[in-house]
Coordinates of C-alpha atoms in Angstrom, one line a residue:
X347 CA 39.5 2.1 -111.5
X348 CA 37.1 -0.6 -112.6
X349 CA 33.6 0.8 -112.2
X350 CA 31.3 -0.4 -109.5
X351 CA 29.6 -3.2 -111.6
X352 CA 32.8 -4.8 -112.6
X353 CA 34.1 -4.6 -109.0
X354 CA 31.0 -6.4 -107.8
X355 CA 31.4 -9.1 -110.4
X356 CA 35.1 -9.7 -109.9
X357 CA 34.6 -9.5 -106.1
X358 CA 32.0 -12.2 -106.2
X359 CA 34.4 -14.5 -108.1
X360 CA 37.2 -13.9 -105.6
X361 CA 34.8 -14.6 -102.6
X362 CA 33.6 -17.8 -104.3
X363 CA 37.3 -19.0 -104.7
X364 CA 37.8 -18.2 -101.0
X365 CA 34.9 -20.3 -99.9
X366 CA 36.0 -23.3 -101.9
X367 CA 39.5 -22.9 -100.4
X368 CA 37.9 -22.8 -97.0
X369 CA 36.3 -26.1 -97.8
X370 CA 39.8 -27.7 -97.7
X371 CA 40.3 -29.2 -94.2
X372 CA 43.7 -27.6 -93.3
X373 CA 44.7 -24.6 -91.1
X374 CA 46.7 -23.0 -94.0
X375 CA 43.7 -23.3 -96.3
X376 CA 41.5 -21.8 -93.7
X377 CA 43.5 -18.6 -93.4
X378 CA 44.1 -18.4 -97.1
X379 CA 40.4 -18.8 -97.8
X380 CA 39.6 -16.0 -95.4
X381 CA 42.1 -13.7 -97.2
X382 CA 40.3 -14.4 -100.5
X383 CA 36.9 -13.7 -98.9
X384 CA 38.2 -10.5 -97.3
X385 CA 39.7 -9.2 -100.6
X386 CA 36.6 -10.2 -102.6
X387 CA 34.3 -8.5 -100.1
X388 CA 36.4 -5.3 -100.3
X389 CA 35.5 -5.3 -104.0
X390 CA 31.9 -6.4 -103.8
X391 CA 30.3 -5.0 -100.7
X392 CA 30.9 -1.2 -100.9
X393 CA 30.5 -1.1 -104.7
X394 CA 27.1 -3.0 -104.8
X395 CA 25.8 -0.4 -102.3
X396 CA 27.2 2.4 -104.5
X397 CA 25.4 0.9 -107.5
X398 CA 22.1 1.0 -105.5
X399 CA 22.7 4.6 -104.6
X400 CA 23.3 5.4 -108.2
X401 CA 19.9 4.1 -109.2
X402 CA 18.2 7.2 -107.6
X403 CA 18.7 10.9 -108.4
X404 CA 19.7 13.2 -105.5
X405 CA 16.8 14.2 -103.3
X406 CA 14.7 11.2 -104.3
X407 CA 12.8 10.1 -101.1
X408 CA 12.7 6.5 -102.6
X409 CA 16.4 6.1 -102.0
X410 CA 16.1 5.1 -98.3
X411 CA 13.2 2.8 -99.2
X412 CA 15.3 1.3 -102.0
X413 CA 18.1 0.6 -99.6
X414 CA 15.6 -1.1 -97.3
X415 CA 14.5 -3.4 -100.1
X416 CA 18.2 -4.1 -101.0
X417 CA 18.8 -4.8 -97.4
X418 CA 15.9 -7.3 -97.4
X419 CA 17.6 -9.1 -100.3
X420 CA 20.9 -9.4 -98.5
X421 CA 19.1 -10.9 -95.5
X422 CA 17.4 -13.6 -97.6
X423 CA 20.9 -15.1 -98.0
X424 CA 21.8 -14.3 -94.3
X425 CA 18.6 -16.2 -93.3
X426 CA 19.4 -19.3 -95.4
X427 CA 23.2 -19.4 -94.6
X428 CA 23.1 -20.3 -90.9
X429 CA 20.3 -22.8 -91.5
X430 CA 22.3 -24.6 -94.2
X431 CA 25.8 -24.3 -92.6
X432 CA 24.5 -25.0 -89.1
X433 CA 22.6 -28.1 -90.2
X434 CA 25.6 -29.4 -92.2
X435 CA 28.0 -28.8 -89.2
X436 CA 25.8 -29.6 -86.1
X437 CA 23.1 -32.0 -87.3
X438 CA 24.3 -33.9 -90.3
X439 CA 27.7 -34.6 -88.8
X440 CA 29.5 -33.6 -92.1
X441 CA 31.4 -30.7 -90.5
X442 CA 31.9 -27.0 -91.0
X443 CA 34.0 -27.4 -94.2
X444 CA 30.9 -28.6 -96.0
X445 CA 29.2 -25.4 -94.9
X446 CA 32.0 -23.4 -96.6
X447 CA 31.6 -25.4 -99.8
X448 CA 27.9 -24.7 -99.7
X449 CA 28.7 -21.0 -99.5
X450 CA 30.9 -21.3 -102.5
X451 CA 28.1 -22.9 -104.5
X452 CA 25.8 -20.1 -103.4
X453 CA 28.2 -17.4 -104.6
X454 CA 28.6 -19.2 -107.9
X455 CA 24.9 -18.9 -108.6
X456 CA 25.0 -15.3 -107.3
X457 CA 27.7 -14.3 -109.7
X458 CA 25.9 -16.0 -112.6
X459 CA 22.6 -14.3 -111.7
X460 CA 24.3 -10.9 -111.4
X461 CA 26.0 -11.2 -114.8
X462 CA 22.8 -12.3 -116.6
X463 CA 20.6 -9.6 -115.1
X464 CA 23.0 -6.6 -114.7
X465 CA 21.4 -4.9 -117.8
X466 CA 18.5 -4.0 -115.5
X467 CA 20.8 -1.6 -113.6
X468 CA 21.3 0.6 -116.7
X469 CA 24.4 2.8 -116.5
X470 CA 24.5 2.8 -112.7
X471 CA 28.1 1.9 -111.7
X472 CA 29.3 1.1 -115.2
X473 CA 32.0 3.8 -115.5
X474 CA 35.0 4.3 -113.2
X475 CA 35.0 7.5 -111.2
X476 CA 36.0 10.6 -113.3
X477 CA 36.8 14.2 -112.7
X478 CA 35.9 15.4 -116.2
X479 CA 39.6 16.1 -117.1
X480 CA 41.0 13.3 -119.3
X481 CA 44.6 14.1 -118.3
X482 CA 43.9 14.1 -114.6
X483 CA 41.8 10.9 -114.9
X484 CA 44.6 9.1 -116.8
X485 CA 47.1 10.1 -114.1
X486 CA 44.8 9.0 -111.3
X487 CA 44.3 5.6 -113.0
X488 CA 48.0 5.1 -113.5
X489 CA 48.7 6.0 -109.9
X490 CA 45.8 3.9 -108.6
X491 CA 46.9 0.8 -110.4
X492 CA 50.4 1.3 -109.2
X493 CA 49.1 1.4 -105.6
X494 CA 47.0 -1.7 -106.2
X495 CA 50.0 -3.7 -107.5
X496 CA 52.2 -2.6 -104.6
X497 CA 49.4 -3.5 -102.1
X498 CA 48.8 -7.0 -103.7
X499 CA 52.6 -7.7 -103.7
X500 CA 52.8 -6.7 -100.1
X501 CA 49.8 -8.8 -99.1
X502 CA 51.1 -11.8 -101.1
X503 CA 54.5 -11.6 -99.3
X504 CA 52.7 -11.3 -95.9
X505 CA 50.5 -14.4 -96.7
X506 CA 53.6 -16.5 -97.7
X507 CA 55.4 -15.6 -94.6
X508 CA 52.4 -16.3 -92.4
X509 CA 51.5 -19.6 -94.0
X510 CA 55.1 -20.9 -94.0
X511 CA 55.4 -20.2 -90.2
X512 CA 57.7 -17.2 -90.6
X513 CA 55.8 -15.3 -87.9
X514 CA 53.6 -16.0 -84.9
X515 CA 50.2 -14.3 -84.8
X516 CA 48.6 -13.6 -81.4
X517 CA 44.8 -13.1 -82.0
X518 CA 44.4 -10.6 -79.2
X519 CA 47.4 -8.5 -80.4
X520 CA 46.1 -8.7 -84.0
X521 CA 42.7 -7.4 -82.8
X522 CA 44.2 -4.5 -80.8
X523 CA 46.7 -3.6 -83.6
X524 CA 43.9 -3.8 -86.2
X525 CA 41.8 -1.4 -84.1
X526 CA 44.7 1.1 -84.1
X527 CA 45.3 0.6 -87.9
X528 CA 41.6 1.2 -88.7
X529 CA 41.4 4.3 -86.6
X530 CA 44.6 5.6 -88.3
X531 CA 43.3 4.8 -91.8
X532 CA 40.0 6.5 -91.0
X533 CA 41.8 9.7 -89.8
X534 CA 44.3 9.7 -92.7
X535 CA 41.7 9.1 -95.4
X536 CA 39.4 11.9 -94.2
X537 CA 42.3 14.3 -93.7
X538 CA 43.4 13.6 -97.3
X539 CA 39.9 14.1 -98.7
X540 CA 39.3 17.3 -96.7
X541 CA 42.7 18.9 -97.4
X542 CA 43.6 17.6 -100.8
X543 CA 40.3 16.4 -102.3
X544 CA 39.5 19.8 -103.9
X545 CA 36.1 19.8 -102.2
X546 CA 33.6 22.7 -102.2
X547 CA 32.5 24.2 -99.0
X548 CA 29.3 22.2 -98.9
X549 CA 31.2 19.0 -99.8
X550 CA 33.5 19.6 -96.8
X551 CA 30.6 20.1 -94.4
X552 CA 28.9 17.0 -95.7
X553 CA 32.1 15.0 -95.3
X554 CA 32.4 16.1 -91.7
X555 CA 28.8 15.1 -91.0
X556 CA 29.5 11.7 -92.6
X557 CA 32.5 11.3 -90.2
X558 CA 30.2 11.9 -87.2
X559 CA 27.6 9.4 -88.5
X560 CA 30.4 6.8 -89.1
X561 CA 31.3 7.1 -85.4
X562 CA 27.7 6.3 -84.6
X563 CA 27.9 3.4 -87.0
X564 CA 30.9 1.9 -85.2
X565 CA 29.2 2.3 -81.9
X566 CA 26.1 0.5 -83.1
X567 CA 28.0 -2.5 -84.7
X568 CA 30.1 -2.9 -81.6
X569 CA 26.9 -3.9 -79.8
X570 CA 25.0 -5.5 -82.6
X571 CA 27.8 -7.8 -83.6
X572 CA 27.6 -9.5 -80.2
X573 CA 25.2 -11.7 -82.1
X574 CA 28.1 -13.6 -83.5
X575 CA 30.0 -13.8 -80.3
X576 CA 28.6 -13.3 -76.7
X577 CA 25.0 -13.8 -77.8
X578 CA 25.9 -16.9 -79.9
X579 CA 27.8 -18.2 -76.9
X580 CA 24.7 -17.5 -74.7
X581 CA 22.5 -19.4 -77.1
X582 CA 24.9 -22.4 -77.1
X583 CA 25.6 -22.6 -73.4
X584 CA 22.8 -21.0 -71.5
X585 CA 19.6 -21.3 -73.6
X586 CA 17.1 -24.1 -73.5
X587 CA 17.6 -25.9 -76.8
X588 CA 16.5 -29.5 -76.2
X589 CA 12.8 -30.3 -76.2
X590 CA 11.0 -33.7 -76.3
X591 CA 10.0 -33.1 -80.0
X592 CA 13.0 -31.2 -81.3
X593 CA 16.5 -30.1 -80.6
X594 CA 17.4 -26.6 -81.9
X595 CA 20.9 -26.1 -83.3
X596 CA 22.4 -23.1 -81.6
X597 CA 23.6 -21.7 -84.9
X598 CA 20.0 -21.3 -86.1
X599 CA 19.6 -18.3 -83.8
X600 CA 21.9 -16.5 -86.3
X601 CA 19.0 -16.6 -88.7
X602 CA 16.5 -14.9 -86.4
X603 CA 17.7 -11.4 -87.2
X604 CA 17.4 -12.1 -90.9
X605 CA 13.9 -13.4 -90.5
X606 CA 12.9 -10.2 -88.8
X607 CA 14.7 -8.1 -91.5
X608 CA 12.7 -9.8 -94.2
X609 CA 9.5 -9.3 -92.3
X610 CA 10.0 -5.7 -91.3
X611 CA 12.2 -4.2 -94.1
X612 CA 9.1 -3.5 -96.3
X613 CA 7.4 -2.0 -93.3
X614 CA 10.3 0.4 -92.7
X615 CA 10.6 1.1 -96.4
X616 CA 6.9 2.1 -96.5
X617 CA 7.2 4.0 -93.2
X618 CA 10.0 6.3 -94.5
X619 CA 8.1 7.1 -97.7
X620 CA 4.8 7.7 -95.9
X621 CA 6.4 10.0 -93.3
X622 CA 8.2 11.9 -96.1
X623 CA 4.9 12.6 -97.8
X624 CA 3.7 14.2 -94.6
X625 CA 7.0 16.0 -93.9
X626 CA 7.3 14.0 -90.7
X627 CA 10.3 11.8 -91.6
X628 CA 13.0 11.9 -89.0
X629 CA 16.4 13.2 -90.1
X630 CA 19.3 10.7 -90.7
X631 CA 21.1 11.7 -87.4
X632 CA 17.8 11.1 -85.5
X633 CA 17.4 7.7 -87.1
X634 CA 20.9 6.8 -86.0
X635 CA 20.1 7.9 -82.5
X636 CA 16.9 5.8 -82.5
X637 CA 18.9 2.9 -83.8
X638 CA 21.4 3.1 -80.9
X639 CA 18.6 3.4 -78.3
X640 CA 16.8 0.3 -79.7
X641 CA 20.1 -1.5 -79.5
X642 CA 20.4 -0.6 -75.9
X643 CA 16.8 -1.8 -75.3
X644 CA 17.8 -5.2 -76.8
X645 CA 20.6 -5.5 -74.3
X646 CA 18.3 -4.5 -71.5
X647 CA 16.4 -7.7 -72.3
X648 CA 19.7 -9.6 -72.1
X649 CA 20.2 -8.2 -68.6
X650 CA 17.0 -10.0 -67.6
X651 CA 18.0 -13.2 -69.5
X652 CA 21.5 -13.3 -67.8
X653 CA 19.9 -12.7 -64.4
X654 CA 17.8 -15.9 -65.0
X655 CA 21.0 -17.8 -65.9
X656 CA 22.9 -16.4 -62.9
X657 CA 20.2 -17.9 -60.7
X658 CA 21.1 -21.4 -62.1
X659 CA 18.4 -21.9 -64.8
X660 CA 18.5 -22.0 -68.5
X661 CA 17.0 -19.0 -70.3
X662 CA 14.0 -19.6 -72.6
X663 CA 14.7 -18.9 -76.3
X664 CA 12.2 -16.1 -76.2
X665 CA 14.7 -13.9 -74.4
X666 CA 17.2 -14.0 -77.3
X667 CA 14.4 -13.7 -79.9
X668 CA 13.1 -10.5 -78.2
X669 CA 16.7 -9.1 -78.1
X670 CA 17.1 -9.9 -81.8
X671 CA 13.8 -8.2 -82.6
X672 CA 14.8 -5.0 -80.9
X673 CA 18.2 -5.1 -82.5
X674 CA 16.6 -5.6 -85.9
X675 CA 14.5 -2.5 -85.4
X676 CA 17.6 -0.6 -84.5
X677 CA 19.4 -2.0 -87.6
X678 CA 16.6 -1.1 -89.9
X679 CA 16.6 2.5 -88.5
X680 CA 20.3 2.9 -88.9
X681 CA 22.0 0.5 -91.4
X682 CA 20.1 0.8 -94.7
X683 CA 19.7 4.6 -94.0
X684 CA 23.4 4.8 -93.3
X685 CA 24.2 3.1 -96.6
X686 CA 21.8 5.5 -98.4
X687 CA 23.1 8.7 -96.7
X688 CA 26.7 7.8 -97.4
X689 CA 26.0 7.8 -101.1
X690 CA 24.3 11.2 -100.7
X691 CA 26.9 12.9 -98.5
X692 CA 30.0 11.6 -100.3
X693 CA 31.5 13.8 -103.0
X694 CA 30.6 12.3 -106.3
X695 CA 34.1 11.1 -107.2
X696 CA 34.6 9.5 -103.7
X697 CA 31.4 7.6 -103.4
X698 CA 33.0 4.1 -103.7
X699 CA 35.7 5.0 -101.3
X700 CA 33.3 6.6 -98.8
X701 CA 31.3 3.3 -98.9
X702 CA 34.5 1.6 -98.1
X703 CA 34.8 3.9 -95.0
X704 CA 31.3 2.9 -94.0
X705 CA 32.4 -0.7 -94.0
X706 CA 35.6 0.2 -92.3
X707 CA 33.6 1.8 -89.5
X708 CA 31.6 -1.5 -89.4
X709 CA 34.8 -3.4 -89.2
X710 CA 35.9 -1.3 -86.3
X711 CA 32.6 -2.0 -84.6
X712 CA 33.2 -5.8 -85.2
X713 CA 36.6 -5.6 -83.7
X714 CA 35.3 -3.8 -80.6
X715 CA 32.5 -6.3 -80.4
X716 CA 35.0 -9.1 -80.3
X717 CA 37.0 -7.4 -77.6
X718 CA 33.9 -6.8 -75.5
X719 CA 32.8 -10.5 -76.0
X720 CA 36.3 -11.5 -74.8
X721 CA 35.4 -10.1 -71.4
X722 CA 32.6 -12.6 -70.9
X723 CA 33.9 -15.5 -68.7
X724 CA 31.9 -18.8 -68.9
X725 CA 32.9 -19.5 -65.4
X726 CA 31.6 -16.2 -64.0
X727 CA 28.0 -16.0 -65.2
X728 CA 27.1 -13.8 -62.2
X729 CA 29.0 -10.9 -63.9
X730 CA 26.9 -11.1 -67.1
X731 CA 24.0 -8.8 -66.0
X732 CA 26.4 -6.0 -65.1
X733 CA 28.4 -6.5 -68.4
X734 CA 25.2 -6.3 -70.5
X735 CA 24.1 -3.3 -68.5
X736 CA 27.3 -1.5 -69.4
X737 CA 26.5 -2.0 -73.1
X738 CA 23.0 -0.6 -72.4
X739 CA 24.4 2.5 -70.9
X740 CA 27.1 3.0 -73.6
X741 CA 24.8 2.5 -76.6
X742 CA 21.9 4.3 -75.0
X743 CA 24.1 7.3 -74.1
X744 CA 25.5 7.5 -77.6
X745 CA 22.0 7.4 -79.0
X746 CA 20.8 10.3 -76.8
X747 CA 23.9 12.3 -77.8
X748 CA 23.1 11.9 -81.5
X749 CA 19.5 13.0 -80.9
X750 CA 20.7 16.1 -79.0
X751 CA 23.2 16.9 -81.9
X752 CA 20.6 16.4 -84.6
X753 CA 20.2 20.0 -85.6
X754 CA 24.0 20.9 -85.8
X755 CA 24.6 17.7 -87.8
X756 CA 21.7 18.6 -90.2
X757 CA 23.3 22.0 -90.8
X758 CA 26.6 20.3 -91.8
X759 CA 24.6 18.0 -94.2
X760 CA 23.8 21.1 -96.3
X761 CA 20.4 20.1 -97.5
X762 CA 20.8 16.4 -97.6
X763 CA 18.1 14.6 -95.6

């Protein structure tokens, strides 16, 4: 409806507003600010990835490398964010709301930078998706804007009812119901695209392949996003943080993954291009499988760390650092490659929406991650090794299954690497 570049710009503005609202110290402002951030992210995040994909022609081996560099840029901010926010909240004594305000200032500069330099992107993402038939395009735009207005009206009503105390929200129920909603949306969207999207035979096969890869994506993030829950909890409660010369804010461990991304993204970008030149580059399903196996290896390290804690000692920071290193390798094998392949497998007129499905799969992984983390009991540390081992078995098993299914998935991809 807007074109990807405009969606990115407007999305950044909405996110910025959300962070400044979050800076207001009240419960109502907290939830309202989150809603702005969510809505803005829905505009910005899938569309900025679609723009990156549009910079490269089909079949260009530089696309995966380009997404790795793009991913490194994202993680520059992800590295700085926890350092700034964590210092403001835990060390300076100013509190978390100052961290939210800092994020708003950061997004302000991001929006200005994007607006001033977007001409370097050329025509990538400038035009709304089109079928080539002016009449059909006009009908689709009219129908699309109608749906947007209805959705915004419904969301506004829901927000008003929620903020005025018209309904009680139970976080666990919200999580469980959101899981069901996301799975339902996923099924309905792909059923619509496959049945009524006027796809060619190859497009249908590629869409089915993408569905399989998105399931692997959800599985990966359900483990990886323990970084913001059970692993963060482990850093705060069970890791040696205080030394004679320095006390480490537990929030700073959230920057470790981003440091490794910045360090190793260029290495992976070079690796994919170098392997492609020698016809040795693993296929996308294989990369997904390796990503899940590396995730499992990271949690195997946590089995050792939690065994130390169960014996009554604090774990050294190196346990978490090694876990994040292995998880980063898994992320670099799967995430930027997944962003890239989504733009390649998606039918041209559905690229933005398919990127939305990628992030919907990521959202499902986040929800499951939260549910898994909810099973970790601070009073029952002895259970941690077995709980981490269950993640090892699940993620590792899923990775092996993807490796075994590499050939049939590649056939469905119809020539897309």
